[in-house]
Coordinates of N, CA and C in Angstrom, one line a residue:
M715 N 19.1 -67.4 -82.1 CA 18.4 -66.7 -82.4 C 17.0 -67.1 -81.5
T716 N 15.9 -66.0 -80.9 CA 15.3 -66.2 -80.5 C 14.1 -66.4 -80.8
Q717 N 13.1 -67.5 -80.6 CA 11.7 -68.0 -80.8 C 10.7 -67.1 -80.3
Y718 N 9.4 -67.0 -81.3 CA 8.1 -67.1 -80.7 C 7.1 -67.8 -81.5
R719 N 5.8 -67.9 -80.5 CA 4.9 -68.7 -80.7 C 3.9 -67.9 -80.1
P720 N 2.3 -68.0 -81.0 CA 1.2 -67.8 -80.4 C 1.1 -67.8 -78.7
A721 N 0.5 -67.2 -78.2 CA 0.5 -67.4 -76.3 C -1.0 -67.3 -76.1
P722 N -1.6 -68.3 -76.7 CA -3.3 -68.4 -76.5 C -3.8 -68.2 -74.7
E723 N -3.5 -68.6 -73.8 CA -3.4 -69.1 -72.4 C -3.5 -67.8 -72.0
V724 N -2.2 -66.8 -72.4 CA -2.3 -65.5 -71.6 C -2.8 -64.5 -72.3
E725 N -3.4 -64.8 -73.7 CA -4.5 -64.0 -74.1 C -5.9 -64.2 -73.3
E726 N -6.5 -65.1 -73.3 CA -6.8 -65.7 -72.1 C -7.5 -65.2 -71.1
I727 N -6.4 -65.2 -70.3 CA -6.4 -64.1 -69.0 C -6.5 -62.6 -69.6
G728 N -5.2 -62.1 -70.4 CA -5.5 -60.6 -70.6 C -7.1 -60.4 -71.2
R729 N -7.8 -60.7 -71.5 CA -8.6 -60.5 -72.5 C -9.6 -60.2 -71.2
G730 N -9.7 -61.0 -69.9 CA -10.3 -60.9 -68.4 C -10.4 -60.2 -68.0
L731 N -8.5 -59.3 -67.9 CA -8.2 -58.4 -67.3 C -9.1 -57.4 -67.4
V732 N -8.7 -57.6 -68.9 CA -9.0 -55.9 -69.9 C -10.5 -55.5 -69.3
A733 N -11.0 -56.7 -69.2 CA -12.5 -56.3 -69.2 C -13.0 -56.0 -67.7
E734 N -12.0 -56.4 -66.7 CA -12.2 -55.9 -65.3 C -11.3 -55.0 -65.0
Y735 N -10.2 -54.9 -65.4 CA -9.1 -53.8 -64.5 C -8.5 -52.5 -65.7
H736 N -9.0 -53.1 -67.2 CA -8.2 -52.0 -67.7 C -8.9 -51.6 -69.2
A737 N -10.1 -51.0 -68.9 CA -11.2 -50.7 -69.7 C -10.7 -50.0 -71.4
H738 N -9.6 -49.2 -70.6 CA -9.1 -48.5 -71.6 C -8.7 -49.0 -72.5
L739 N -8.2 -50.0 -72.5 CA -7.5 -51.0 -73.3 C -8.8 -52.0 -74.8
S740 N -9.9 -51.7 -73.9 CA -11.1 -52.7 -75.0 C -11.0 -51.8 -76.2
G741 N -11.3 -53.3 -77.0 CA -11.5 -52.7 -78.7 C -9.7 -52.7 -79.5
L742 N -8.9 -52.3 -78.4 CA -7.4 -52.3 -78.8 C -6.7 -53.7 -79.5
R743 N -5.6 -53.5 -80.1 CA -5.4 -54.7 -80.6 C -4.1 -54.9 -80.2
I744 N -3.8 -56.0 -79.0 CA -3.1 -56.6 -78.4 C -2.9 -58.4 -79.2
E745 N -1.2 -58.3 -78.9 CA -1.0 -59.8 -79.3 C -0.3 -60.4 -78.5
Y746 N -0.8 -61.4 -77.7 CA 0.0 -62.4 -76.9 C 1.2 -63.4 -77.3
V747 N 2.0 -63.1 -76.9 CA 3.5 -64.6 -77.8 C 4.3 -64.9 -76.5
F748 N 4.6 -66.3 -76.6 CA 6.0 -66.7 -75.9 C 7.0 -66.2 -76.7
R749 N 8.5 -66.4 -76.3 CA 9.6 -66.4 -76.6 C 10.2 -67.4 -75.8
D750 N 11.1 -68.3 -76.6 CA 11.7 -69.4 -76.1 C 12.7 -69.6 -75.0
K751 N 13.1 -68.2 -74.9 CA 14.3 -68.0 -73.9 C 14.0 -66.6 -73.0
T752 N 14.3 -67.2 -71.8 CA 14.3 -65.9 -70.8 C 15.5 -64.7 -70.8
A753 N 14.5 -63.5 -71.4 CA 15.9 -62.3 -71.8 C 16.7 -61.9 -70.0
V754 N 17.5 -61.6 -69.8 CA 18.3 -61.0 -68.7 C 18.9 -59.9 -69.0
K755 N 18.3 -58.8 -68.2 CA 18.8 -57.2 -68.2 C 19.2 -56.7 -66.8
G756 N 20.4 -56.4 -66.8 CA 20.9 -56.1 -65.7 C 21.3 -57.1 -64.8
G757 N 21.8 -58.0 -65.0 CA 21.5 -59.1 -64.2 C 20.0 -60.2 -63.7
K758 N 19.0 -59.3 -64.0 CA 17.7 -59.9 -63.7 C 16.7 -60.1 -65.0
E759 N 16.2 -61.6 -64.6 CA 15.7 -62.1 -65.2 C 14.2 -61.0 -66.1
Q760 N 14.3 -61.0 -67.2 CA 12.8 -60.4 -67.8 C 11.5 -61.3 -67.8
W761 N 10.8 -61.3 -66.7 CA 9.8 -61.8 -66.9 C 8.9 -61.3 -68.0
G762 N 8.5 -60.4 -68.3 CA 7.8 -59.9 -69.3 C 8.2 -58.7 -70.1
K763 N 7.6 -58.5 -71.2 CA 7.6 -57.4 -72.1 C 6.4 -56.9 -72.8
A764 N 6.0 -55.4 -72.6 CA 5.0 -55.1 -73.3 C 5.7 -54.3 -74.4
R765 N 5.1 -54.5 -75.5 CA 6.1 -53.1 -76.6 C 4.5 -52.6 -77.3
L766 N 5.0 -51.2 -78.1 CA 4.2 -50.7 -78.8 C 4.8 -51.0 -79.9
I767 N 3.7 -51.2 -80.9 CA 4.3 -51.6 -82.4 C 3.4 -50.1 -83.1
N768 N 4.1 -49.9 -83.4 CA 3.6 -48.4 -84.5 C 4.7 -48.1 -85.7
G769 N 4.4 -47.6 -86.3 CA 5.2 -46.8 -87.3 C 5.7 -47.6 -88.5
L770 N 6.5 -47.9 -89.1 CA 6.8 -48.8 -90.3 C 6.7 -49.8 -89.6
N771 N 6.7 -50.3 -88.1 CA 6.8 -52.2 -88.0 C 5.3 -52.7 -87.9
A772 N 4.2 -51.4 -87.5 CA 2.6 -51.8 -87.6 C 2.2 -52.0 -89.0
W773 N 3.0 -50.9 -90.1 CA 2.8 -50.8 -91.7 C 2.8 -52.2 -92.1
L774 N 4.1 -52.9 -91.8 CA 4.5 -53.4 -92.1 C 4.0 -55.1 -91.9
W775 N 3.1 -55.0 -90.5 CA 2.1 -56.1 -90.5 C 1.4 -55.9 -90.6
D776 N 0.6 -55.3 -91.0 CA -0.5 -54.9 -91.9 C -0.4 -55.2 -93.6
L777 N 1.0 -55.4 -93.9 CA 0.9 -55.3 -95.5 C 1.1 -56.9 -95.0
A778 N 2.0 -57.6 -94.1 CA 2.2 -59.3 -94.3 C 0.8 -60.3 -93.5
G779 N -0.2 -58.6 -93.1 CA -1.6 -59.8 -92.9 C -2.5 -59.6 -94.2
G780 N -1.9 -58.9 -95.3 CA -3.0 -58.5 -96.7 C -4.2 -57.6 -96.5
E781 N -3.9 -56.7 -95.2 CA -4.8 -55.7 -95.1 C -3.8 -54.4 -95.8
I782 N -2.9 -54.5 -96.5 CA -2.5 -53.4 -97.7 C -2.2 -54.0 -98.9
R783 N -2.8 -53.4 -99.6 CA -2.8 -54.7 -101.6 C -1.9 -53.7 -102.0
P784 N -1.2 -54.2 -102.5 CA 0.2 -53.2 -103.9 C -0.5 -52.4 -104.7
G785 N -0.1 -51.2 -104.7 CA -0.8 -49.8 -105.3 C -1.2 -49.0 -104.0
A786 N -1.2 -49.7 -103.3 CA -2.1 -48.7 -102.5 C -1.6 -47.6 -101.9
E787 N -2.6 -46.3 -101.4 CA -2.8 -45.1 -101.4 C -1.8 -45.4 -99.7
F788 N -1.1 -43.9 -99.3 CA -0.1 -44.0 -98.1 C -1.6 -44.1 -97.3
T789 N -1.0 -45.0 -96.2 CA -1.6 -45.0 -95.1 C -1.1 -45.0 -93.9
Q790 N -1.8 -44.7 -92.9 CA -1.7 -44.7 -91.3 C -1.3 -46.0 -90.7
P791 N -0.3 -46.1 -90.5 CA -0.4 -48.0 -89.7 C -1.0 -47.6 -87.9
R792 N -1.8 -48.7 -88.3 CA -2.6 -48.9 -86.9 C -1.5 -49.2 -85.3
A793 N -1.1 -49.0 -84.9 CA -0.3 -49.1 -83.2 C -1.1 -49.9 -82.6
F794 N -0.6 -50.6 -82.1 CA -1.1 -51.6 -81.1 C 0.2 -52.3 -80.3
F795 N -0.5 -53.1 -78.8 CA 0.8 -53.6 -78.1 C 1.0 -55.0 -78.6
V796 N 1.9 -55.7 -78.2 CA 2.5 -56.6 -77.6 C 2.6 -57.3 -76.6
I797 N 2.4 -58.5 -76.3 CA 2.5 -58.4 -74.8 C 3.3 -60.2 -74.7
E798 N 4.4 -59.9 -74.4 CA 5.8 -60.8 -74.2 C 5.9 -61.4 -73.5
I799 N 5.9 -62.6 -73.4 CA 6.2 -63.5 -72.2 C 7.2 -64.5 -72.4
P800 N 8.2 -64.8 -71.6 CA 8.9 -66.3 -71.8 C 8.5 -67.7 -71.3
W801 N 8.5 -68.9 -72.2 CA 7.6 -69.7 -71.9 C 8.4 -70.0 -70.3
P802 N 9.8 -70.5 -70.3 CA 10.3 -71.0 -69.0 C 10.0 -70.2 -67.9
I803 N 9.7 -69.1 -67.5 CA 8.8 -68.6 -66.6 C 7.8 -68.8 -66.5
W804 N 6.8 -68.8 -67.5 CA 5.6 -68.7 -67.7 C 5.1 -70.0 -67.1
D805 N 5.6 -71.0 -67.1 CA 5.3 -72.8 -67.1 C 6.3 -72.9 -65.8
G806 N 6.6 -71.9 -64.8 CA 6.3 -72.3 -63.3 C 5.9 -71.3 -62.6
L807 N 4.8 -70.6 -63.2 CA 4.3 -70.0 -62.2 C 2.9 -70.7 -62.3
N808 N 2.5 -70.7 -60.6 CA 1.2 -70.8 -60.4 C 0.0 -69.9 -61.4
A809 N -1.6 -70.0 -61.3 CA -2.5 -69.4 -62.0 C -2.5 -67.8 -61.6
N810 N -2.3 -67.7 -60.4 CA -2.2 -66.3 -59.3 C -0.8 -65.4 -60.1
Q811 N 0.1 -66.0 -60.1 CA 1.4 -65.3 -60.2 C 0.5 -64.9 -62.0
R812 N 0.4 -66.0 -62.4 CA 0.5 -65.5 -64.1 C -0.3 -64.6 -64.3
A813 N -1.4 -64.5 -63.7 CA -2.1 -63.3 -64.0 C -1.6 -62.3 -63.4
A814 N -1.3 -62.4 -62.1 CA -0.4 -61.3 -62.1 C 0.6 -60.6 -62.8
L815 N 1.4 -61.7 -63.6 CA 2.3 -61.3 -64.5 C 1.6 -60.5 -66.0
V816 N 0.7 -61.1 -66.6 CA -0.3 -60.3 -67.5 C -0.8 -59.3 -66.9
D817 N -1.5 -59.0 -65.5 CA -1.8 -57.7 -65.5 C -0.7 -56.5 -65.3
H818 N 0.9 -57.0 -65.2 CA 1.9 -56.1 -64.7 C 1.4 -55.4 -66.1
E819 N 2.0 -56.6 -67.1 CA 2.5 -55.8 -68.3 C 0.9 -55.0 -69.3
L820 N 0.2 -55.5 -68.7 CA -0.9 -54.9 -69.5 C -1.1 -53.6 -68.7
S821 N -0.5 -53.1 -67.6 CA -0.5 -51.7 -66.8 C 0.4 -51.0 -67.5
H822 N 1.6 -51.7 -68.5 CA 2.4 -50.9 -69.2 C 1.7 -50.5 -70.4
C823 N 0.5 -50.8 -70.7 CA 0.0 -50.2 -71.8 C -0.6 -48.9 -71.3
F824 N -0.7 -47.8 -71.9 CA -1.6 -46.7 -72.1 C -1.6 -46.2 -73.3
V825 N -3.0 -44.9 -72.8 CA -2.8 -44.8 -73.7 C -3.9 -43.1 -73.1
D826 N -3.2 -42.3 -74.5 CA -3.3 -40.9 -73.8 C -4.9 -40.3 -74.1
E827 N -5.2 -38.9 -73.7 CA -6.3 -38.6 -74.0 C -6.6 -37.9 -75.2
N828 N -5.8 -38.4 -76.1 CA -5.5 -38.2 -77.8 C -5.9 -39.4 -78.4
E829 N -6.1 -40.7 -77.5 CA -6.0 -42.0 -78.0 C -4.8 -42.1 -78.7
N830 N -3.5 -41.7 -78.4 CA -2.3 -42.0 -78.5 C -1.8 -43.1 -77.8
L831 N -1.2 -44.6 -78.9 CA -0.8 -44.9 -77.4 C 0.6 -45.1 -77.5
A832 N 1.0 -45.7 -75.9 CA 2.5 -45.5 -75.5 C 3.1 -46.9 -74.0
I833 N 3.9 -46.4 -74.1 CA 4.2 -47.8 -73.0 C 4.5 -46.9 -71.3
A834 N 3.9 -47.1 -70.8 CA 3.9 -46.4 -69.1 C 5.1 -47.2 -68.9
E835 N 5.7 -46.5 -67.9 CA 7.2 -46.6 -67.2 C 6.1 -47.1 -65.4
H836 N 7.1 -48.2 -64.6 CA 6.3 -48.6 -63.7 C 6.4 -47.1 -62.6
D837 N 5.3 -47.3 -61.9 CA 5.2 -46.4 -60.5 C 6.2 -46.1 -59.7
V838 N 7.1 -47.4 -59.3 CA 8.2 -47.4 -58.0 C 9.2 -48.1 -59.2
T839 N 10.7 -47.0 -58.6 CA 11.3 -47.2 -59.8 C 12.5 -47.2 -58.6
E840 N 13.0 -48.0 -57.5 CA 13.7 -48.3 -56.4 C 14.9 -49.5 -56.3
F841 N 16.2 -49.2 -55.4 CA 16.8 -50.1 -55.2 C 16.6 -50.0 -53.9
I842 N 16.3 -51.2 -53.4 CA 16.5 -52.1 -51.9 C 17.4 -51.3 -51.1
A843 N 18.6 -51.3 -51.5 CA 19.5 -50.7 -50.5 C 19.5 -49.6 -50.4
V844 N 19.2 -48.7 -51.7 CA 19.1 -47.2 -51.1 C 18.1 -46.9 -50.3
I845 N 16.6 -47.8 -50.0 CA 15.7 -47.6 -49.3 C 16.0 -47.7 -47.9
E846 N 17.0 -48.9 -47.3 CA 17.5 -49.2 -46.7 C 18.8 -48.4 -45.9
R847 N 19.0 -47.6 -46.9 CA 20.1 -46.2 -46.7 C 19.5 -45.2 -46.0
H848 N 18.2 -44.8 -46.7 CA 17.8 -43.7 -47.1 C 16.1 -43.2 -46.2
G849 N 15.8 -44.7 -46.4 CA 13.9 -44.9 -46.2 C 13.0 -44.4 -47.4
L850 N 12.4 -44.4 -47.1 CA 11.0 -44.0 -47.7 C 10.9 -42.8 -48.3
W851 N 11.8 -42.3 -49.0 CA 12.6 -41.2 -49.5 C 11.5 -40.4 -50.4
T852 N 10.7 -40.8 -51.2 CA 9.7 -40.5 -52.5 C 8.3 -40.6 -51.7
E853 N 7.6 -39.9 -52.4 CA 6.2 -40.2 -52.4 C 6.3 -41.8 -52.6
D854 N 6.4 -41.9 -54.4 CA 6.1 -43.2 -55.0 C 6.6 -44.1 -53.8
V855 N 7.1 -44.5 -53.4 CA 8.0 -45.2 -52.5 C 7.8 -45.5 -51.4
E856 N 6.9 -44.2 -50.8 CA 6.0 -44.3 -49.8 C 4.8 -44.6 -49.8
V857 N 4.5 -44.4 -50.4 CA 2.9 -45.0 -51.3 C 3.2 -46.6 -51.6
F858 N 4.1 -47.2 -52.0 CA 4.5 -48.3 -52.4 C 4.7 -49.6 -51.1
A859 N 5.3 -48.8 -49.8 CA 5.4 -49.4 -48.8 C 4.0 -49.4 -48.6
R860 N 3.3 -48.3 -48.3 CA 2.1 -48.5 -47.4 C 1.2 -49.7 -48.1
C861 N 1.0 -49.5 -49.2 CA 0.6 -50.7 -49.9 C 0.8 -52.4 -49.5
A862 N 1.5 -52.3 -49.8 CA 2.8 -53.7 -48.8 C 2.5 -53.9 -48.2
V863 N 2.6 -53.1 -47.0 CA 2.1 -53.2 -45.9 C 0.8 -54.0 -45.5
R864 N -0.2 -53.2 -46.1 CA -1.4 -53.4 -46.2 C -1.5 -55.1 -46.5
Q865 N -0.9 -55.4 -48.0 CA -1.0 -56.8 -48.2 C -0.3 -57.8 -47.4
L866 N 0.5 -57.1 -46.1 CA 0.7 -58.5 -45.8 C -0.1 -58.5 -44.4
E867 N -1.1 -57.3 -44.0 CA -1.7 -57.2 -43.0 C -3.0 -57.7 -43.5
L868 N -3.3 -58.9 -44.9 CA -4.4 -59.2 -44.9 C -4.7 -60.8 -44.8
P869 N -5.7 -61.1 -43.7 CA -6.1 -62.2 -43.4 C -5.5 -63.5 -45.0
G870 N -4.8 -64.0 -44.1 CA -4.2 -65.6 -45.2 C -2.5 -65.3 -45.9
V871 N -2.0 -63.6 -45.2 CA -0.9 -63.2 -46.1 C -0.2 -63.9 -44.7
S872 N 1.3 -64.1 -44.9 CA 2.3 -64.1 -44.0 C 3.6 -63.6 -44.7
S873 N 4.3 -63.2 -43.6 CA 5.5 -62.4 -44.0 C 6.6 -62.8 -43.9

């Protein structure tokens, strides 16, 4: 069974990233946790996961935290995000990789115009083999490739 513990070092990085790049998340509840094992999905290690906790799960969290008292009226649970990082992955990353991983997971945390919380999908979802066979066949893949080329052209970045 997977075990969890608080991740204060992830939270510290997350707070800085929220202040600098994710202002839409300011003031929202975000919990940061380590898991003891690295999940594998489709044969790939899952380096992190952003979760939206809402509905009954959010209500139960409030109940466990003592924010809801027995006999209370019906309440609207307060949705929040959880950033989950596997400790074995985190332990092997350098400072830049850690910041990038937390930034990636925070980028999944979406707030719409009505202040509803949701999990955002990746900007690009593609297979290397499809790009090799068909080239930059969608706009999002083409934009991603242009961004990657600019990164490779930066001084001090080698290919």
